[in-house]
């Protein structure tokens, strides 16, 4: 496994629509393994392939118990609304307020091509929407409505440390 470089907002790869995965081969598995290592190293919640310069419909999420891999994901159904802050490994240090559904049902393929369904709520529902947007060339600040101030970010960071 190897760490991949996480591209930032300015990179064109983040603003392009990604193509479906058609080959569930060793190359895909290496990409997924590298993305997992990169996500854990960056201490993030999710990472999409275009963020490491690969324009394919692949993302991973850390759901707290481990890494979930979603290939060719499609959101099938959403419910409710949540309003909260969001960040992105491609826009380090920024946090914006974004409204998202509070519940999401999606289907995706695993690393061997088998289809499965996944239902998520709260943070993971937010994550699935954020990462799916990446695969369509969208960055979350396009739909965010307010940037958090430095004071708010500081407050949030110290609250996080108290939780840990
Ligand atoms: Zn992101």
Coordinates of N, CA and C and ligand atoms in Angstrom, one line a residue:
X1 N 0.8 -1.2 0.0 CA 0.0 0.0 0.0 C 0.9 1.2 0.0
X2 N 0.3 2.3 -0.5 CA 1.1 3.5 -0.6 C 0.1 4.7 -0.4
X3 N 0.7 5.8 0.2 CA -0.1 7.0 0.4 C -0.2 7.7 -1.0
X4 N -1.4 8.2 -1.3 CA -1.6 9.0 -2.5 C -1.7 10.4 -2.2
X5 N -1.3 11.3 -3.1 CA -1.4 12.7 -2.8 C -2.9 13.2 -3.0
X6 N -3.4 13.9 -2.0 CA -4.7 14.4 -2.0 C -4.7 15.8 -2.8
X7 N -5.5 15.8 -3.9 CA -5.5 17.1 -4.7 C -6.4 18.1 -4.0
X8 N -6.0 19.3 -4.2 CA -6.8 20.4 -3.6 C -7.8 21.0 -4.7
X9 N -8.6 21.9 -4.1 CA -9.8 22.5 -4.9 C -9.4 23.0 -6.3
X10 N -8.2 23.6 -6.4 CA -7.8 24.2 -7.7 C -7.6 23.1 -8.8
X11 N -7.3 21.9 -8.4 CA -7.0 20.8 -9.4 C -8.2 20.5 -10.3
X12 N -8.0 20.4 -11.6 CA -9.1 20.2 -12.5 C -9.8 18.9 -12.3
X13 N -9.1 17.9 -11.8 CA -9.7 16.6 -11.5 C -10.9 16.6 -10.6
X14 N -11.0 17.6 -9.8 CA -12.1 17.7 -8.8 C -13.3 18.3 -9.4
X15 N -13.2 18.8 -10.7 CA -14.4 19.4 -11.3 C -14.9 18.7 -12.5
X16 N -14.6 17.4 -12.6 CA -14.9 16.6 -13.7 C -15.8 15.4 -13.3
X17 N -16.7 15.0 -14.2 CA -17.6 13.9 -14.0 C -16.8 12.6 -14.2
X18 N -16.8 11.7 -13.2 CA -16.0 10.5 -13.2 C -16.8 9.4 -14.0
X19 N -16.0 8.5 -14.6 CA -16.6 7.4 -15.4 C -16.8 6.2 -14.5
X20 N -17.7 5.3 -14.9 CA -18.0 4.1 -14.1 C -16.7 3.2 -14.2
X21 N -16.6 2.4 -13.1 CA -15.6 1.3 -13.1 C -16.2 0.1 -13.8
X22 N -15.4 -0.4 -14.7 CA -15.8 -1.6 -15.5 C -14.9 -2.8 -15.2
X23 N -13.7 -2.6 -14.7 CA -12.8 -3.7 -14.4 C -12.6 -3.8 -12.9
X24 N -13.0 -4.9 -12.3 CA -12.8 -5.1 -10.9 C -11.5 -5.9 -10.7
X25 N -10.4 -5.3 -11.0 CA -9.1 -6.0 -11.1 C -8.1 -5.6 -10.0
X26 N -6.9 -6.1 -10.2 CA -5.9 -5.8 -9.2 C -5.6 -4.3 -9.1
X27 N -5.7 -3.6 -10.2 CA -5.5 -2.2 -10.3 C -6.5 -1.4 -9.4
X28 N -7.7 -1.9 -9.4 CA -8.8 -1.3 -8.6 C -8.5 -1.6 -7.1
X29 N -8.1 -2.8 -6.8 CA -7.8 -3.2 -5.5 C -6.7 -2.4 -4.9
X30 N -5.7 -2.1 -5.7 CA -4.5 -1.3 -5.2 C -5.0 0.1 -4.9
X31 N -5.8 0.6 -5.9 CA -6.4 2.0 -5.6 C -7.1 2.1 -4.3
X32 N -8.0 1.1 -4.1 CA -8.8 1.0 -2.9 C -7.9 0.9 -1.6
X33 N -6.9 0.1 -1.7 CA -6.0 -0.1 -0.5 C -5.2 1.2 -0.3
X34 N -4.8 1.8 -1.3 CA -4.0 3.1 -1.2 C -5.0 4.2 -0.7
X35 N -6.2 4.2 -1.2 CA -7.1 5.3 -0.7 C -7.4 5.1 0.8
X36 N -7.6 3.8 1.3 CA -7.8 3.6 2.7 C -6.7 4.1 3.5
X37 N -5.5 3.8 3.1 CA -4.3 4.2 3.8 C -4.2 5.8 3.8
X38 N -4.5 6.4 2.7 CA -4.5 7.8 2.6 C -5.6 8.5 3.5
X39 N -6.8 7.9 3.5 CA -7.9 8.4 4.4 C -7.5 8.3 5.8
X40 N -7.0 7.2 6.3 CA -6.6 7.0 7.7 C -5.5 8.0 8.1
X41 N -4.5 8.1 7.2 CA -3.4 9.0 7.4 C -3.9 10.5 7.6
X42 N -4.9 10.8 6.8 CA -5.4 12.2 6.8 C -6.5 12.4 7.8
X43 N -6.9 11.3 8.5 CA -7.9 11.4 9.6 C -9.2 11.9 9.1
X44 N -9.6 11.5 7.9 CA -10.8 12.0 7.3 C -12.0 11.0 7.4
X45 N -13.2 11.4 7.0 CA -14.4 10.5 7.1 C -14.6 9.8 5.7
X46 N -14.2 10.5 4.7 CA -14.4 9.9 3.3 C -13.4 10.4 2.3
X47 N -13.2 9.6 1.3 CA -12.3 10.0 0.2 C -12.8 9.5 -1.1
X48 N -12.9 10.3 -2.1 CA -13.3 9.9 -3.4 C -12.1 9.8 -4.4
X49 N -12.2 8.9 -5.4 CA -11.1 8.7 -6.3 C -10.6 9.9 -7.0
X50 N -11.5 10.8 -7.4 CA -11.0 12.1 -8.1 C -10.1 12.9 -7.2
X51 N -10.3 12.8 -5.9 CA -9.4 13.5 -4.9 C -7.9 13.0 -5.0
X52 N -7.7 11.8 -5.5 CA -6.4 11.4 -5.7 C -6.0 11.3 -7.2
X53 N -6.9 12.0 -8.0 CA -6.6 12.1 -9.4 C -7.0 11.0 -10.3
X54 N -7.9 10.1 -9.8 CA -8.4 9.0 -10.6 C -9.9 9.3 -10.9
X55 N -10.2 9.5 -12.2 CA -11.6 9.9 -12.5 C -12.5 8.8 -12.8
X56 N -12.7 8.0 -11.7 CA -13.6 6.8 -11.7 C -14.5 6.9 -10.5
X57 N -15.7 6.2 -10.7 CA -16.7 6.3 -9.7 C -16.5 5.4 -8.5
X58 N -15.6 5.8 -7.6 CA -15.2 5.1 -6.5 C -15.0 6.0 -5.3
X59 N -15.6 5.6 -4.1 CA -15.2 6.4 -2.9 C -15.2 5.4 -1.7
X60 N -14.6 5.8 -0.7 CA -14.6 5.0 0.6 C -15.0 6.0 1.7
X61 N -15.5 5.3 2.8 CA -16.0 6.1 4.0 C -15.5 5.3 5.2
X62 N -15.1 6.0 6.2 CA -14.8 5.4 7.5 C -16.0 5.5 8.4
X63 N -16.7 4.4 8.6 CA -18.0 4.5 9.4 C -17.8 4.3 10.9
X64 N -16.5 4.3 11.3 CA -16.2 4.2 12.8 C -15.8 2.7 13.1
X65 N -16.3 1.8 12.3 CA -16.0 0.4 12.5 C -15.0 -0.1 11.5
X66 N -14.8 0.7 10.5 CA -13.9 0.3 9.4 C -14.2 1.0 8.1
X67 N -13.5 0.6 7.1 CA -13.7 1.3 5.8 C -14.8 0.6 4.9
X68 N -15.7 1.4 4.4 CA -16.7 0.9 3.5 C -16.3 1.4 2.1
X69 N -16.3 0.4 1.1 CA -15.9 0.8 -0.3 C -17.1 0.8 -1.1
X70 N -17.3 1.9 -1.9 CA -18.5 2.0 -2.8 C -18.0 2.3 -4.2
X71 N -18.3 1.3 -5.1 CA -17.9 1.5 -6.5 C -19.2 1.6 -7.3
X72 N -19.2 2.5 -8.2 CA -20.4 2.9 -9.1 C -21.6 3.1 -8.2
X73 N -21.5 3.9 -7.1 CA -22.6 4.1 -6.2 C -23.7 5.0 -6.8
X74 N -24.9 4.7 -6.4 CA -26.1 5.4 -6.8 C -27.0 5.6 -5.6
X75 N -27.4 6.9 -5.4 CA -28.3 7.2 -4.3 C -29.7 6.8 -4.8
X76 N -30.4 6.0 -4.0 CA -31.7 5.5 -4.4 C -32.8 6.3 -3.8
X77 N -32.6 6.7 -2.5 CA -33.7 7.3 -1.8 C -33.1 8.2 -0.7
X78 N -33.7 9.3 -0.4 CA -33.3 10.1 0.8 C -34.5 10.6 1.6
X79 N -34.2 10.8 2.9 CA -35.3 11.3 3.7 C -34.8 12.4 4.7
X80 N -35.7 13.3 5.0 CA -35.3 14.2 6.1 C -34.3 15.3 5.7
X81 N -33.9 16.0 6.7 CA -32.9 17.1 6.4 C -32.0 17.2 7.7
X82 N -30.7 17.4 7.5 CA -29.9 17.8 8.6 C -29.1 19.0 8.2
X83 N -28.8 19.8 9.2 CA -28.1 21.1 8.9 C -26.8 21.1 9.8
X84 N -25.7 21.1 9.1 CA -24.5 21.0 10.0 C -23.2 21.4 9.2
X85 N -22.1 21.3 9.9 CA -20.9 21.7 9.2 C -20.2 20.6 8.5
X86 N -19.5 20.9 7.5 CA -18.9 19.9 6.6 C -17.5 20.4 6.3
X87 N -16.6 19.4 6.1 CA -15.2 19.8 5.7 C -14.8 18.8 4.6
X88 N -13.7 19.0 3.9 CA -13.3 18.2 2.8 C -11.7 18.2 2.8
X89 N -11.2 17.0 2.6 CA -9.7 16.8 2.6 C -9.1 17.7 1.5
X90 N -9.9 18.0 0.5 CA -9.3 18.8 -0.6 C -9.4 20.3 -0.4
X91 N -10.1 20.7 0.7 CA -10.1 22.1 1.1 C -9.7 22.2 2.6
X92 N -8.4 21.8 2.9 CA -8.0 21.7 4.3 C -8.2 23.0 5.1
X93 N -8.7 22.8 6.3 CA -8.9 23.9 7.2 C -10.2 24.7 7.1
X94 N -10.9 24.4 6.0 CA -12.2 25.1 5.8 C -13.4 24.2 6.3
X95 N -14.3 24.9 6.9 CA -15.6 24.2 7.3 C -16.7 25.1 6.9
X96 N -17.7 24.5 6.3 CA -18.9 25.3 5.8 C -20.2 24.6 6.3
X97 N -21.3 25.4 6.5 CA -22.5 24.8 6.8 C -23.2 24.4 5.6
X98 N -23.8 23.1 5.6 CA -24.4 22.5 4.4 C -25.6 21.7 4.9
X99 N -26.7 21.9 4.2 CA -27.9 21.1 4.5 C -27.9 19.8 3.6
X100 N -28.1 18.7 4.3 CA -28.1 17.4 3.6 C -29.3 16.6 4.1
X101 N -29.7 15.5 3.4 CA -30.7 14.6 3.9 C -30.2 13.9 5.2
X102 N -31.1 13.6 6.1 CA -30.6 12.9 7.3 C -30.5 11.4 7.2
X103 N -31.1 10.9 6.1 CA -31.1 9.4 5.8 C -30.9 9.2 4.3
X104 N -30.1 8.3 4.0 CA -29.8 8.0 2.6 C -29.7 6.5 2.4
X105 N -30.4 6.0 1.3 CA -30.2 4.6 0.9 C -29.5 4.6 -0.5
X106 N -28.5 3.8 -0.6 CA -27.7 3.8 -1.9 C -27.4 2.4 -2.2
X107 N -27.1 2.2 -3.5 CA -26.6 0.9 -3.9 C -25.2 1.1 -4.6
X108 N -24.4 0.1 -4.5 CA -23.0 0.2 -5.0 C -22.5 -1.2 -5.2
X109 N -21.3 -1.2 -5.9 CA -20.7 -2.5 -6.1 C -19.5 -2.6 -5.1
X110 N -19.1 -3.8 -4.7 CA -17.9 -4.0 -3.9 C -16.7 -4.2 -4.8
X111 N -15.6 -4.4 -4.2 CA -14.3 -4.5 -5.0 C -14.3 -5.6 -6.0
X112 N -15.2 -6.6 -5.8 CA -15.3 -7.7 -6.7 C -16.5 -7.6 -7.7
X113 N -17.2 -6.5 -7.6 CA -18.3 -6.2 -8.6 C -19.7 -6.6 -8.1
X114 N -19.8 -7.2 -6.9 CA -21.1 -7.6 -6.4 C -21.9 -6.4 -5.9
X115 N -23.1 -6.3 -6.3 CA -24.0 -5.2 -5.8 C -24.5 -5.4 -4.4
X116 N -24.5 -4.3 -3.6 CA -25.1 -4.3 -2.3 C -25.8 -3.0 -2.1
X117 N -26.7 -3.0 -1.0 CA -27.4 -1.8 -0.7 C -26.9 -1.3 0.7
X118 N -26.9 0.0 0.9 CA -26.5 0.5 2.2 C -27.4 1.6 2.6
X119 N -27.8 1.6 3.9 CA -28.6 2.7 4.5 C -27.8 3.4 5.5
X120 N -27.8 4.7 5.5 CA -27.0 5.5 6.4 C -27.8 6.7 7.0
X121 N -27.4 7.1 8.2 CA -28.0 8.3 8.7 C -27.0 9.2 9.3
X122 N -27.4 10.4 9.6 CA -26.5 11.4 10.3 C -25.2 11.6 9.5
X123 N -24.1 11.4 10.2 CA -22.8 11.8 9.6 C -22.5 10.9 8.3
X124 N -22.9 9.7 8.4 CA -22.6 8.8 7.2 C -23.5 9.2 6.0
X125 N -24.7 9.6 6.3 CA -25.6 10.1 5.2 C -25.0 11.3 4.6
X126 N -24.5 12.2 5.4 CA -23.8 13.4 4.9 C -22.6 13.0 4.1
X127 N -21.9 12.1 4.5 CA -20.6 11.6 3.9 C -21.0 11.0 2.5
X128 N -22.0 10.2 2.4 CA -22.3 9.5 1.2 C -22.7 10.6 0.1
X129 N -23.4 11.6 0.5 CA -23.8 12.7 -0.4 C -22.6 13.5 -0.8
X130 N -21.8 13.8 0.1 CA -20.6 14.6 -0.2 C -19.7 13.9 -1.2
X131 N -19.5 12.6 -1.0 CA -18.6 11.8 -1.8 C -19.2 11.5 -3.2
X132 N -20.5 11.3 -3.2 CA -21.2 11.1 -4.5 C -21.1 12.4 -5.3
X133 N -21.2 13.6 -4.7 CA -21.0 14.8 -5.4 C -19.6 14.9 -6.0
X134 N -18.6 14.4 -5.3 CA -17.3 14.5 -5.9 C -17.2 13.7 -7.2
X135 N -17.9 12.6 -7.3 CA -17.9 11.7 -8.5 C -18.6 12.4 -9.7
X136 N -19.4 13.4 -9.3 CA -20.1 14.2 -10.4 C -19.4 15.5 -10.6
X137 N -18.2 15.7 -10.1 CA -17.4 16.9 -10.3 C -17.8 18.1 -9.4
X138 N -18.6 17.8 -8.4 CA -19.0 18.9 -7.5 C -18.3 18.9 -6.2
X139 N -18.0 20.1 -5.7 CA -17.3 20.3 -4.4 C -18.3 20.9 -3.5
X140 N -18.3 20.5 -2.2 CA -19.4 20.9 -1.3 C -19.6 22.4 -1.1
X141 N -18.6 23.2 -1.3 CA -18.8 24.6 -1.1 C -19.8 25.2 -2.2
X142 N -20.0 24.4 -3.2 CA -21.0 24.9 -4.2 C -22.4 25.0 -3.6
X143 N -22.7 24.1 -2.6 CA -24.1 24.1 -2.0 C -24.0 24.6 -0.6
X144 N -22.8 24.9 -0.1 CA -22.7 25.4 1.3 C -23.3 26.8 1.4
X145 N -23.9 27.2 2.6 CA -24.5 28.5 2.6 C -23.7 29.4 3.6
X146 N -22.8 28.9 4.4 CA -22.1 29.8 5.3 C -20.7 29.2 5.7
X147 N -19.7 30.0 5.6 CA -18.4 29.5 6.0 C -18.2 29.8 7.5
X148 N -17.7 28.8 8.2 CA -17.5 28.9 9.7 C -16.3 29.9 9.9
X149 N -16.4 30.7 10.9 CA -15.3 31.6 11.3 C -14.2 30.9 12.0
X150 N -13.1 31.5 12.1 CA -11.9 30.9 12.8 C -12.3 30.6 14.2
X151 N -13.1 31.5 14.9 CA -13.5 31.3 16.3 C -14.4 30.0 16.4
X152 N -15.3 29.9 15.4 CA -16.2 28.7 15.5 C -15.4 27.4 15.3
X153 N -14.4 27.4 14.4 CA -13.6 26.2 14.1 C -12.8 25.9 15.3
X154 N -12.3 26.9 16.0 CA -11.5 26.7 17.2 C -12.4 26.0 18.3
X155 N -13.6 26.6 18.4 CA -14.5 26.0 19.4 C -14.8 24.6 19.1
X156 N -15.1 24.3 17.8 CA -15.4 23.0 17.4 C -14.2 22.0 17.7
X157 N -13.0 22.4 17.4 CA -11.9 21.6 17.6 C -11.7 21.3 19.1
X158 N -11.9 22.3 20.0 CA -11.7 22.0 21.4 C -12.8 21.1 21.9
X159 N -14.0 21.2 21.3 CA -15.1 20.4 21.8 C -14.8 18.9 21.4
X160 N -14.2 18.7 20.2 CA -13.9 17.4 19.7 C -12.8 16.7 20.6
X161 N -11.9 17.5 21.1 CA -10.8 17.0 21.9 C -11.4 16.5 23.3
X162 N -12.4 17.3 23.7 CA -13.0 16.9 25.0 C -13.8 15.6 24.9
X163 N -14.4 15.4 23.7 CA -15.1 14.1 23.5 C -14.2 12.9 23.4
X164 N -13.0 13.1 22.9 CA -12.1 12.0 22.7 C -11.5 11.4 23.9
Ligands
LIG1 ZN1 -14.6 16.1 -0.1

